[in-house]
PDB file of C-alpha atoms and ligand atoms in Angstrom:
ATOM      1  CA  MET A   1      98.608  85.158  45.780  1.00 43.00           C
ATOM      2  CA  LYS A   2      95.013  86.701  46.658  1.00 47.00           C
ATOM      3  CA  HIS A   3      93.062  88.380  43.434  1.00 51.00           C
ATOM      4  CA  ARG A   4      93.990  92.223  43.295  1.00 62.00           C
ATOM      5  CA  GLY A   5      91.264  94.405  42.268  1.00 56.00           C
ATOM      6  CA  LYS A   6      90.685  97.320  39.564  1.00 61.00           C
ATOM      7  CA  ASP A   7      92.590  99.544  41.343  1.00 74.00           C
ATOM      8  CA  GLY A   8      95.380  97.471  42.627  1.00 80.00           C
ATOM      9  CA  ARG A   9      94.341  96.530  46.165  1.00 81.00           C
ATOM     10  CA  ALA A  10      93.190  93.049  47.814  1.00 81.00           C
ATOM     11  CA  PRO A  11      89.320  92.801  48.431  1.00 81.00           C
ATOM     12  CA  THR A  12      88.350  93.130  51.195  1.00 82.00           C
ATOM     13  CA  ALA A  13      86.689  90.448  53.400  1.00 76.00           C
ATOM     14  CA  VAL A  14      83.341  91.741  52.410  1.00 76.00           C
ATOM     15  CA  GLN A  15      84.123  92.456  49.264  1.00 74.00           C
ATOM     16  CA  MET A  16      85.292  88.877  49.237  1.00 74.00           C
ATOM     17  CA  HIS A  17      81.705  88.011  50.919  1.00 82.00           C
ATOM     18  CA  GLN A  18      84.308  85.638  53.619  1.00 89.00           C
ATOM     19  CA  ARG A  19      82.431  84.609  56.613  1.00 95.00           C
ATOM     20  CA  ILE A  20      83.083  87.207  59.530  1.00 97.00           C
ATOM     21  CA  ILE A  21      83.776  85.335  62.540  1.00 98.00           C
ATOM     22  CA  ILE A  22      83.536  87.428  65.912  1.00 98.00           C
ATOM     23  CA  LEU A  23      85.316  86.653  69.257  1.00 98.00           C
ATOM     24  CA  GLY A  24      86.625  87.949  72.617  1.00 98.00           C
ATOM     25  CA  PHE A  25      85.938  87.556  76.164  1.00 98.00           C
ATOM     26  CA  MET A  26      82.907  86.752  77.698  1.00 98.00           C
ATOM     27  CA  GLY A  27      80.658  90.097  77.940  1.00 97.00           C
ATOM     28  CA  SER A  28      82.474  91.652  74.914  1.00 98.00           C
ATOM     29  CA  GLY A  29      79.453  91.815  73.500  1.00 97.00           C
ATOM     30  CA  LYS A  30      79.843  89.218  70.544  1.00 98.00           C
ATOM     31  CA  THR A  31      76.195  87.821  69.474  1.00 97.00           C
ATOM     32  CA  THR A  32      75.105  91.362  69.893  1.00 97.00           C
ATOM     33  CA  VAL A  33      77.148  92.628  67.440  1.00 98.00           C
ATOM     34  CA  ALA A  34      77.692  89.511  64.918  1.00 98.00           C
ATOM     35  CA  ARG A  35      73.542  89.687  65.031  1.00 98.00           C
ATOM     36  CA  GLU A  36      73.957  93.828  63.833  1.00 98.00           C
ATOM     37  CA  LEU A  37      76.974  92.690  61.250  1.00 97.00           C
ATOM     38  CA  ALA A  38      74.804  90.192  59.583  1.00 97.00           C
ATOM     39  CA  ARG A  39      71.986  92.614  59.887  1.00 97.00           C
ATOM     40  CA  GLN A  40      74.111  95.254  57.940  1.00 96.00           C
ATOM     41  CA  LEU A  41      75.093  92.850  55.446  1.00 95.00           C
ATOM     42  CA  GLU A  42      72.028  91.719  54.865  1.00 94.00           C
ATOM     43  CA  GLY A  43      72.942  88.335  55.835  1.00 95.00           C
ATOM     44  CA  THR A  44      72.141  86.039  58.790  1.00 96.00           C
ATOM     45  CA  HIS A  45      73.923  85.171  61.595  1.00 97.00           C
ATOM     46  CA  VAL A  46      75.018  81.606  64.169  1.00 97.00           C
ATOM     47  CA  ASP A  47      75.748  82.070  67.859  1.00 98.00           C
ATOM     48  CA  LEU A  48      77.774  79.159  68.382  1.00 98.00           C
ATOM     49  CA  ASP A  49      76.576  79.218  72.470  1.00 98.00           C
ATOM     50  CA  SER A  50      73.242  79.120  70.949  1.00 97.00           C
ATOM     51  CA  PHE A  51      73.789  76.495  67.889  1.00 98.00           C
ATOM     52  CA  ILE A  52      75.359  73.780  70.285  1.00 98.00           C
ATOM     53  CA  PHE A  53      72.229  74.451  73.413  1.00 98.00           C
ATOM     54  CA  ASP A  54      70.043  73.447  69.777  1.00 97.00           C
ATOM     55  CA  ARG A  55      71.471  70.533  69.274  1.00 96.00           C
ATOM     56  CA  GLU A  56      72.531  69.249  72.932  1.00 97.00           C
ATOM     57  CA  GLY A  57      69.830  70.657  74.495  1.00 97.00           C
ATOM     58  CA  ARG A  58      71.862  71.932  77.057  1.00 97.00           C
ATOM     59  CA  SER A  59      73.484  75.100  77.301  1.00 97.00           C
ATOM     60  CA  ALA A  60      77.158  75.813  77.561  1.00 98.00           C
ATOM     61  CA  ALA A  61      76.943  76.616  80.887  1.00 97.00           C
ATOM     62  CA  GLU A  62      75.019  72.955  82.035  1.00 97.00           C
ATOM     63  CA  ILE A  63      77.686  70.798  79.934  1.00 98.00           C
ATOM     64  CA  ILE A  64      80.052  72.211  81.904  1.00 98.00           C
ATOM     65  CA  LYS A  65      79.024  72.022  84.871  1.00 97.00           C
ATOM     66  CA  GLU A  66      77.322  68.489  84.476  1.00 97.00           C
ATOM     67  CA  ASP A  67      80.242  67.022  82.749  1.00 98.00           C
ATOM     68  CA  GLY A  68      83.497  69.276  83.051  1.00 98.00           C
ATOM     69  CA  GLU A  69      84.885  71.961  80.675  1.00 98.00           C
ATOM     70  CA  HIS A  70      87.387  69.351  78.622  1.00 98.00           C
ATOM     71  CA  GLN A  71      83.975  67.495  77.659  1.00 98.00           C
ATOM     72  CA  PHE A  72      82.352  71.286  76.335  1.00 98.00           C
ATOM     73  CA  ARG A  73      85.835  72.025  74.808  1.00 98.00           C
ATOM     74  CA  GLU A  74      85.437  68.463  71.741  1.00 98.00           C
ATOM     75  CA  VAL A  75      81.299  69.282  71.342  1.00 98.00           C
ATOM     76  CA  GLU A  76      82.060  72.389  70.777  1.00 98.00           C
ATOM     77  CA  THR A  77      84.547  72.179  69.034  1.00 98.00           C
ATOM     78  CA  LEU A  78      82.137  69.190  66.695  1.00 98.00           C
ATOM     79  CA  ALA A  79      80.008  72.141  66.957  1.00 98.00           C
ATOM     80  CA  LEU A  80      82.442  75.089  65.024  1.00 98.00           C
ATOM     81  CA  ARG A  81      82.794  72.417  62.119  1.00 97.00           C
ATOM     82  CA  ASP A  82      79.532  71.812  61.626  1.00 97.00           C
ATOM     83  CA  VAL A  83      78.905  75.470  61.414  1.00 97.00           C
ATOM     84  CA  LEU A  84      81.599  76.413  59.155  1.00 97.00           C
ATOM     85  CA  GLN A  85      81.146  73.146  56.987  1.00 95.00           C
ATOM     86  CA  ASN A  86      77.116  73.184  56.691  1.00 88.00           C
ATOM     87  CA  SER A  87      75.774  76.612  57.710  1.00 85.00           C
ATOM     88  CA  GLU A  88      75.328  80.021  54.844  1.00 88.00           C
ATOM     89  CA  ALA A  89      75.878  82.219  57.916  1.00 94.00           C
ATOM     90  CA  ARG A  90      77.606  85.357  56.808  1.00 95.00           C
ATOM     91  CA  VAL A  91      78.661  86.157  60.300  1.00 97.00           C
ATOM     92  CA  ILE A  92      79.557  83.253  63.433  1.00 98.00           C
ATOM     93  CA  ALA A  93      80.195  84.659  66.853  1.00 98.00           C
ATOM     94  CA  LEU A  94      81.851  81.677  68.707  1.00 98.00           C
ATOM     95  CA  GLY A  95      82.393  81.859  72.671  1.00 98.00           C
ATOM     96  CA  GLY A  96      84.386  83.218  74.812  1.00 98.00           C
ATOM     97  CA  GLY A  97      86.866  80.505  74.843  1.00 98.00           C
ATOM     98  CA  THR A  98      86.270  78.831  71.384  1.00 98.00           C
ATOM     99  CA  TRP A  99      89.325  80.616  70.030  1.00 98.00           C
ATOM    100  CA  THR A 100      91.691  79.862  72.398  1.00 98.00           C
ATOM    101  CA  ILE A 101      91.582  76.291  71.617  1.00 98.00           C
ATOM    102  CA  PRO A 102      94.258  75.931  68.889  1.00 98.00           C
ATOM    103  CA  ALA A 103      92.424  72.883  66.888  1.00 98.00           C
ATOM    104  CA  ASN A 104      89.844  75.575  66.887  1.00 98.00           C
ATOM    105  CA  ARG A 105      91.784  78.626  64.949  1.00 98.00           C
ATOM    106  CA  THR A 106      92.664  75.782  62.500  1.00 97.00           C
ATOM    107  CA  LEU A 107      89.706  75.463  61.618  1.00 97.00           C
ATOM    108  CA  ILE A 108      88.475  78.881  60.814  1.00 97.00           C
ATOM    109  CA  ALA A 109      91.985  79.129  58.966  1.00 95.00           C
ATOM    110  CA  LEU A 110      90.793  76.340  56.722  1.00 95.00           C
ATOM    111  CA  HIS A 111      87.773  78.251  55.953  1.00 94.00           C
ATOM    112  CA  ASP A 112      89.613  81.260  55.232  1.00 88.00           C
ATOM    113  CA  CYS A 113      87.449  83.638  57.718  1.00 94.00           C
ATOM    114  CA  ALA A 114      88.103  86.883  58.503  1.00 96.00           C
ATOM    115  CA  THR A 115      88.746  86.905  62.510  1.00 97.00           C
ATOM    116  CA  VAL A 116      87.866  90.146  64.657  1.00 98.00           C
ATOM    117  CA  TRP A 117      88.677  90.313  68.366  1.00 98.00           C
ATOM    118  CA  LEU A 118      86.300  92.899  70.213  1.00 98.00           C
ATOM    119  CA  ASP A 119      88.961  93.901  72.391  1.00 98.00           C
ATOM    120  CA  ALA A 120      86.611  95.194  75.290  1.00 98.00           C
ATOM    121  CA  PRO A 121      88.453  95.874  78.510  1.00 98.00           C
ATOM    122  CA  PHE A 122      87.910  93.727  81.394  1.00 98.00           C
ATOM    123  CA  GLU A 123      85.756  95.928  83.946  1.00 98.00           C
ATOM    124  CA  LEU A 124      83.332  96.249  81.196  1.00 97.00           C
ATOM    125  CA  CYS A 125      83.013  92.568  80.644  1.00 98.00           C
ATOM    126  CA  TRP A 126      82.791  91.587  84.170  1.00 97.00           C
ATOM    127  CA  THR A 127      80.237  94.152  84.558  1.00 97.00           C
ATOM    128  CA  ARG A 128      77.826  92.833  81.831  1.00 96.00           C
ATOM    129  CA  ILE A 129      79.330  89.131  82.840  1.00 96.00           C
ATOM    130  CA  SER A 130      78.017  89.861  86.906  1.00 95.00           C
ATOM    131  CA  ASN A 131      74.768  92.169  85.914  1.00 94.00           C
ATOM    132  CA  THR A 132      72.833  89.603  82.773  1.00 89.00           C
ATOM    133  CA  GLN A 133      71.063  86.027  83.611  1.00 86.00           C
ATOM    134  CA  THR A 134      73.787  84.084  80.935  1.00 88.00           C
ATOM    135  CA  ASP A 135      75.202  81.105  83.962  1.00 92.00           C
ATOM    136  CA  ARG A 136      78.915  81.390  83.036  1.00 95.00           C
ATOM    137  CA  PRO A 137      80.780  79.550  85.263  1.00 96.00           C
ATOM    138  CA  LEU A 138      83.961  80.149  84.554  1.00 97.00           C
ATOM    139  CA  ALA A 139      84.144  83.483  85.825  1.00 97.00           C
ATOM    140  CA  PRO A 140      82.096  82.462  88.772  1.00 96.00           C
ATOM    141  CA  ASN A 141      83.940  85.273  90.101  1.00 96.00           C
ATOM    142  CA  HIS A 142      85.894  89.047  89.511  1.00 97.00           C
ATOM    143  CA  GLN A 143      89.274  87.546  90.283  1.00 98.00           C
ATOM    144  CA  THR A 144      88.955  84.491  88.402  1.00 97.00           C
ATOM    145  CA  ALA A 145      87.844  86.522  85.618  1.00 98.00           C
ATOM    146  CA  ARG A 146      90.410  88.725  85.806  1.00 98.00           C
ATOM    147  CA  ALA A 147      93.057  85.915  85.461  1.00 98.00           C
ATOM    148  CA  ARG A 148      91.339  83.892  82.755  1.00 98.00           C
ATOM    149  CA  TYR A 149      90.947  87.541  80.570  1.00 98.00           C
ATOM    150  CA  ASP A 150      94.803  88.124  81.340  1.00 98.00           C
ATOM    151  CA  SER A 151      95.523  84.729  80.648  1.00 98.00           C
ATOM    152  CA  ARG A 152      93.054  84.726  76.833  1.00 98.00           C
ATOM    153  CA  ARG A 153      94.853  88.375  75.275  1.00 98.00           C
ATOM    154  CA  ALA A 154      97.815  86.457  73.667  1.00 98.00           C
ATOM    155  CA  ASP A 155      95.522  83.641  71.957  1.00 98.00           C
ATOM    156  CA  TYR A 156      92.885  86.696  71.122  1.00 98.00           C
ATOM    157  CA  SER A 157      95.329  88.895  69.716  1.00 98.00           C
ATOM    158  CA  LEU A 158      96.140  86.372  67.109  1.00 98.00           C
ATOM    159  CA  ALA A 159      93.165  87.371  65.213  1.00 97.00           C
ATOM    160  CA  GLN A 160      93.325  89.163  62.238  1.00 96.00           C
ATOM    161  CA  GLN A 161      91.314  92.643  63.319  1.00 96.00           C
ATOM    162  CA  ARG A 162      91.050  93.784  66.368  1.00 97.00           C
ATOM    163  CA  VAL A 163      87.993  96.359  67.220  1.00 98.00           C
ATOM    164  CA  GLU A 164      88.222  98.533  70.691  1.00 97.00           C
ATOM    165  CA  VAL A 165      85.117  98.234  72.710  1.00 97.00           C
ATOM    166  CA  ASN A 166      84.085 101.031  75.074  1.00 94.00           C
ATOM    167  CA  GLU A 167      81.421 101.501  76.975  1.00 91.00           C
ATOM    168  CA  PRO A 168      79.157 103.499  75.323  1.00 91.00           C
ATOM    169  CA  ASP A 169      80.220 102.110  71.963  1.00 94.00           C
ATOM    170  CA  THR A 170      76.606 100.748  70.615  1.00 96.00           C
ATOM    171  CA  ALA A 171      76.246  97.315  68.556  1.00 97.00           C
ATOM    172  CA  GLU A 172      75.432  99.217  65.544  1.00 97.00           C
ATOM    173  CA  THR A 173      78.841 101.511  65.891  1.00 97.00           C
ATOM    174  CA  LEU A 174      80.801  98.350  66.191  1.00 97.00           C
ATOM    175  CA  ALA A 175      79.643  96.950  63.168  1.00 97.00           C
ATOM    176  CA  ARG A 176      79.902  99.428  61.292  1.00 96.00           C
ATOM    177  CA  GLN A 177      83.529 100.064  61.824  1.00 96.00           C
ATOM    178  CA  ILE A 178      83.942  96.426  61.362  1.00 96.00           C
ATOM    179  CA  LEU A 179      82.937  96.716  57.906  1.00 95.00           C
ATOM    180  CA  SER A 180      84.907  99.055  57.282  1.00 92.00           C
ATOM    181  CA  ILE A 181      88.196  96.784  58.414  1.00 89.00           C
ATOM    182  CA  THR A 182      87.235  94.484  57.059  1.00 86.00           C
TER     183      THR A 182
HETATM  184  C1  S3P B 201      83.093  80.375  77.374  1.00 76.32           C
HETATM  185  C2  S3P B 201      81.766  81.819  77.804  1.00 76.32           C
HETATM  186  C3  S3P B 201      80.932  80.968  76.950  1.00 76.32           C
HETATM  187  C4  S3P B 201      79.923  79.830  76.685  1.00 76.32           C
HETATM  188  C5  S3P B 201      80.711  79.169  77.602  1.00 76.32           C
HETATM  189  C6  S3P B 201      82.271  78.883  78.306  1.00 76.32           C
HETATM  190  C7  S3P B 201      84.064  80.516  78.014  1.00 76.32           C
HETATM  191  O1  S3P B 201      80.370  81.609  76.068  1.00 76.32           O
HETATM  192  O2  S3P B 201      80.601  79.432  75.737  1.00 76.32           O
HETATM  193  O3  S3P B 201      80.378  79.253  78.929  1.00 76.32           O
HETATM  194  O4  S3P B 201      84.975  79.881  77.696  1.00 76.32           O
HETATM  195  O5  S3P B 201      84.335  82.055  77.927  1.00 76.32           O
HETATM  196  P1  S3P B 201      80.062  83.472  75.908  1.00 76.32           P
HETATM  197  O6  S3P B 201      81.725  84.230  76.020  1.00 76.32           O
HETATM  198  O7  S3P B 201      79.282  83.922  75.294  1.00 76.32           O
HETATM  199  O8  S3P B 201      79.801  84.017  77.907  1.00 76.32           O
END
């Protein structure tokens, strides 16, 4: 059972200095919100895709296109394991598919992190996906991206917390909301 504070309530993730994992579909704002959340916590953050790029010398998109998604998932799981084991970062932003892999969810559970799903509507994600330079081979067109979005929701809903993302929400507002619930 979790240790309880003076008021009898279980301490929050923030009080326990637990790490916070940000997950959600491509374009939901994981990287920006994780950066802002770390700033508000006066800590650091790691973006898993950037970590992979720094280590492999290739982006997630390049690995997927050159070696296939299966190979990328292996690289991603090893990267996640190393970040969880070695990084002091207070906030970790996953890639859009990381949380959908059961082994990755197990790793995260073993490290006792707070998990937060940024639940953004598909059209908002799609607008962002199609308007940025970031290459996303797993969302090549509206139809494929939509099918992937729908098929992943059940996995995303396994996160401990869900934060609804609407178009006008800023990273600052979303980070404050996450701090109030974790
Ligand atoms: C992926 C999302 C990407 C990146 C890779 C695979 C996915 O990250 O990890 O292209 O499977 O949804 P973002 O969610 O940061 O775009």
